[in-house]
Every structure is written in C-alpha cells, then in structure tokens.
C-alpha cells in the first residue's frame, strides 16, 4: 500500500505515521535531480528465457552516463540485510543492466521508519557473478522436493495461496553477497 502512495502522492486516508513515511520517500527522491520511474517491472534473462522478475520501487536512469539508480523502500520496523549483502538488490541491479545496458547501477535500500538509507554500487565486473549466482538459486528451486524457506516475505508472493510451505513453521535462510 505505501509504495503505491509514494508513486501517486495521495495521502488521503493515511495515518500521520504513514503520511510521514510517504512524504519522506517522496522528499528522498526529490533530492536527486532527474526523472524517477516508479514501480518498474524488471526481468532477469539468461538470453533464452525469462528466469524471474521483480518490481523496483523507483528507478532513475542516466543514459548519457550509462548508469542507473534503483531504490527499494523498506517500510517495516526491522533491520534488513545491508545493501552490499542484499541479494534482492544485486538481482535488481543485474535486471536493470540487462534492460538498459547500464554499466553502473547504484542500488539503495531506504528505510524511512528507521531514518536509514544505504547503498552499494554494482558495475560491469559484477554482472557475470550475479547472473551465475541467480541462475544457481533459480535452478535449485526447480528441483523436485527442493526445500522452501517460507516466512513473512511470503505475503508478497502471488503463489502463497496454494503453497504448502506457508502452513509450516518458517525456516531460516541465510544468503549473502559472499555466496554470489
């Protein structure tokens, strides 16, 4: 709900806290000159087929400099993996590179509730490693009987309604950039 409000700017019906969060995100984007695209669908391909997709909350592109900035809003109260160890950001950066040919992608996590933001830079030397890591992870999910890691993040999954794992206790999954 809140990412859509960041896109629209509509504050009607929001609590004071939610209004503050949306306003903080919109102010954050305004601090970077240039056009922002919001809720940008990105696709990861191996050259033959789409392997997965995701939606970046905000993307700013500079075709002249061949670089992009992507943002993932985190509205929860908990801490998330640091930007440099966040596999979601790494894959979003690769997808942005595939979509635009960007040589550099600055990937941000912005946590307005905590007043925190952090970023990491992905560059051309990172693309092959991220692609290989993502391909291994995706292939592992297609193995019959592959373990699933259900948890609070499942609320965003389109398949959660029919997934048997969502009825089992959550398991801990450890993924870090060092394994990419």
Short mmCIF file of C-alpha atoms in Angstrom, two decimals:
data_model
loop_
_atom_site.label_atom_id
_atom_site.label_comp_id
_atom_site.label_asym_id
_atom_site.label_seq_id
_atom_site.Cartn_x
_atom_site.Cartn_y
_atom_site.Cartn_z
CA UNK A 1 0.00 0.00 0.00
CA UNK A 2 2.68 2.56 0.92
CA UNK A 3 4.82 2.13 -2.23
CA UNK A 4 1.72 2.86 -4.32
CA UNK A 5 1.15 6.02 -2.27
CA UNK A 6 4.75 7.08 -2.87
CA UNK A 7 4.00 6.74 -6.58
CA UNK A 8 0.69 8.58 -6.53
CA UNK A 9 1.42 11.13 -3.81
CA UNK A 10 -2.09 10.52 -2.49
CA UNK A 11 -2.05 10.94 1.29
CA UNK A 12 -5.80 10.67 1.85
CA UNK A 13 -6.86 8.14 4.46
CA UNK A 14 -3.33 7.58 5.76
CA UNK A 15 -2.37 7.80 9.40
CA UNK A 16 0.01 10.55 10.49
CA UNK A 17 2.83 7.99 10.61
CA UNK A 18 2.06 6.68 7.11
CA UNK A 19 1.83 10.23 5.76
CA UNK A 20 5.26 10.94 7.20
CA UNK A 21 6.72 7.79 5.62
CA UNK A 22 5.33 8.55 2.17
CA UNK A 23 6.44 12.18 2.40
CA UNK A 24 9.94 11.10 3.48
CA UNK A 25 10.23 8.82 0.43
CA UNK A 26 8.98 11.48 -1.95
CA UNK A 27 11.39 14.03 -0.44
CA UNK A 28 14.21 11.49 -0.73
CA UNK A 29 13.57 11.13 -4.48
CA UNK A 30 13.25 14.89 -4.94
CA UNK A 31 16.79 15.31 -3.59
CA UNK A 32 18.10 13.56 -6.73
CA UNK A 33 17.57 15.71 -9.83
CA UNK A 34 16.08 13.97 -12.83
CA UNK A 35 13.11 11.82 -13.67
CA UNK A 36 12.12 8.89 -11.47
CA UNK A 37 10.14 5.94 -12.76
CA UNK A 38 8.20 4.22 -10.01
CA UNK A 39 7.18 0.57 -9.61
CA UNK A 40 9.36 -0.55 -12.53
CA UNK A 41 8.96 -4.16 -13.61
CA UNK A 42 12.36 -5.74 -14.29
CA UNK A 43 13.17 -9.13 -15.83
CA UNK A 44 16.16 -11.45 -15.47
CA UNK A 45 17.01 -13.43 -18.58
CA UNK A 46 19.65 -15.99 -19.44
CA UNK A 47 19.47 -14.90 -23.07
CA UNK A 48 16.94 -17.60 -23.96
CA UNK A 49 14.17 -17.19 -21.43
CA UNK A 50 12.98 -15.00 -18.57
CA UNK A 51 14.19 -16.61 -15.35
CA UNK A 52 12.47 -14.33 -12.86
CA UNK A 53 11.17 -10.82 -12.46
CA UNK A 54 10.77 -8.19 -9.81
CA UNK A 55 9.42 -4.71 -9.30
CA UNK A 56 11.83 -1.99 -8.26
CA UNK A 57 10.10 0.68 -6.20
CA UNK A 58 11.87 3.51 -8.02
CA UNK A 59 14.41 3.74 -10.85
CA UNK A 60 16.31 6.74 -12.16
CA UNK A 61 18.26 6.34 -15.39
CA UNK A 62 21.03 8.42 -16.93
CA UNK A 63 21.57 7.11 -20.47
CA UNK A 64 24.37 9.59 -21.17
CA UNK A 65 26.48 8.35 -18.23
CA UNK A 66 25.19 4.76 -18.73
CA UNK A 67 24.24 4.44 -15.08
CA UNK A 68 21.08 3.91 -13.08
CA UNK A 69 19.88 4.27 -9.52
CA UNK A 70 17.35 1.78 -8.11
CA UNK A 71 15.54 2.08 -4.80
CA UNK A 72 13.84 -0.49 -2.63
CA UNK A 73 11.63 1.05 0.07
CA UNK A 74 11.53 -0.96 3.29
CA UNK A 75 8.64 0.26 5.43
CA UNK A 76 8.96 -2.31 8.22
CA UNK A 77 10.41 -1.68 11.63
CA UNK A 78 13.06 -4.40 11.45
CA UNK A 79 16.53 -4.11 10.06
CA UNK A 80 17.24 -5.69 6.68
CA UNK A 81 20.41 -7.04 5.15
CA UNK A 82 22.88 -4.28 4.36
CA UNK A 83 22.76 -3.04 0.78
CA UNK A 84 26.08 -4.68 -0.10
CA UNK A 85 24.85 -8.09 1.16
CA UNK A 86 21.29 -7.89 -0.16
CA UNK A 87 20.63 -10.44 -2.92
CA UNK A 88 17.40 -8.72 -3.96
CA UNK A 89 19.31 -5.51 -4.75
CA UNK A 90 22.02 -7.43 -6.61
CA UNK A 91 19.47 -9.13 -8.85
CA UNK A 92 17.56 -5.87 -9.38
CA UNK A 93 20.85 -4.25 -10.43
CA UNK A 94 21.53 -7.06 -12.90
CA UNK A 95 17.99 -6.82 -14.30
CA UNK A 96 18.40 -3.05 -14.72
CA UNK A 97 21.71 -3.67 -16.52
CA UNK A 98 20.05 -6.19 -18.84
CA UNK A 99 17.18 -3.77 -19.56
CA UNK A 100 19.29 -0.69 -20.25
CA UNK A 101 22.92 -1.67 -20.72
CA UNK A 102 23.85 0.45 -17.69
CA UNK A 103 27.50 -0.02 -16.82
CA UNK A 104 26.89 1.03 -13.21
CA UNK A 105 23.83 0.60 -11.02
CA UNK A 106 23.65 2.31 -7.66
CA UNK A 107 21.29 0.18 -5.55
CA UNK A 108 19.62 1.72 -2.49
CA UNK A 109 17.64 0.44 0.46
CA UNK A 110 15.68 3.22 2.12
CA UNK A 111 14.05 2.56 5.49
CA UNK A 112 12.03 5.68 6.29
CA UNK A 113 10.69 4.33 9.61
CA UNK A 114 14.22 3.94 10.87
CA UNK A 115 15.56 7.08 9.18
CA UNK A 116 18.15 4.98 7.36
CA UNK A 117 19.34 4.57 3.83
CA UNK A 118 22.27 2.62 2.44
CA UNK A 119 23.59 1.87 -1.00
CA UNK A 120 26.08 -0.17 -2.92
CA UNK A 121 27.40 0.13 -6.45
CA UNK A 122 27.29 -2.70 -8.96
CA UNK A 123 29.49 -2.45 -12.03
CA UNK A 124 30.31 -4.38 -15.18
CA UNK A 125 32.67 -6.77 -13.38
CA UNK A 126 29.80 -7.88 -11.11
CA UNK A 127 27.27 -8.91 -13.79
CA UNK A 128 28.62 -12.40 -14.58
CA UNK A 129 28.93 -13.34 -10.88
CA UNK A 130 25.42 -12.14 -10.06
CA UNK A 131 23.99 -13.91 -13.14
CA UNK A 132 25.70 -17.18 -12.23
CA UNK A 133 24.56 -16.97 -8.61
CA UNK A 134 20.96 -16.11 -9.54
CA UNK A 135 20.87 -18.92 -12.13
CA UNK A 136 22.06 -21.44 -9.50
CA UNK A 137 19.45 -20.26 -6.98
CA UNK A 138 16.64 -20.34 -9.55
CA UNK A 139 17.69 -23.79 -10.80
CA UNK A 140 17.76 -25.10 -7.22
CA UNK A 141 14.14 -24.03 -6.71
CA UNK A 142 13.05 -26.13 -9.69
CA UNK A 143 14.49 -29.40 -8.36
CA UNK A 144 11.66 -31.72 -7.27
CA UNK A 145 11.42 -31.71 -3.49
CA UNK A 146 13.65 -28.64 -3.15
CA UNK A 147 13.46 -27.12 0.33
CA UNK A 148 11.39 -23.98 0.59
CA UNK A 149 12.00 -21.14 3.00
CA UNK A 150 8.61 -19.81 3.97
CA UNK A 151 8.42 -16.74 6.14
CA UNK A 152 6.95 -13.26 6.47
CA UNK A 153 8.25 -12.35 2.98
CA UNK A 154 5.75 -14.80 1.50
CA UNK A 155 2.98 -12.21 1.89
CA UNK A 156 4.25 -10.65 -1.38
CA UNK A 157 4.22 -13.91 -3.35
CA UNK A 158 1.49 -14.48 -5.93
CA UNK A 159 1.68 -18.26 -5.27
CA UNK A 160 1.28 -18.06 -1.48
CA UNK A 161 -2.37 -19.17 -1.54
CA UNK A 162 -1.54 -22.65 -2.82
CA UNK A 163 1.90 -23.07 -1.31
CA UNK A 164 2.10 -25.86 1.30
CA UNK A 165 5.13 -24.22 2.91
CA UNK A 166 3.16 -21.23 4.11
CA UNK A 167 1.35 -23.51 6.57
CA UNK A 168 4.59 -24.88 8.03
CA UNK A 169 6.86 -23.08 10.50
CA UNK A 170 9.26 -20.63 8.89
CA UNK A 171 12.83 -21.75 8.32
CA UNK A 172 15.87 -19.55 8.38
CA UNK A 173 17.56 -18.96 5.05
CA UNK A 174 20.99 -17.40 5.00
CA UNK A 175 22.00 -15.77 1.74
CA UNK A 176 24.76 -13.23 1.46
CA UNK A 177 26.66 -11.49 -1.28
CA UNK A 178 29.71 -13.54 -0.34
CA UNK A 179 27.93 -16.62 -1.73
CA UNK A 180 27.29 -14.93 -5.08
#
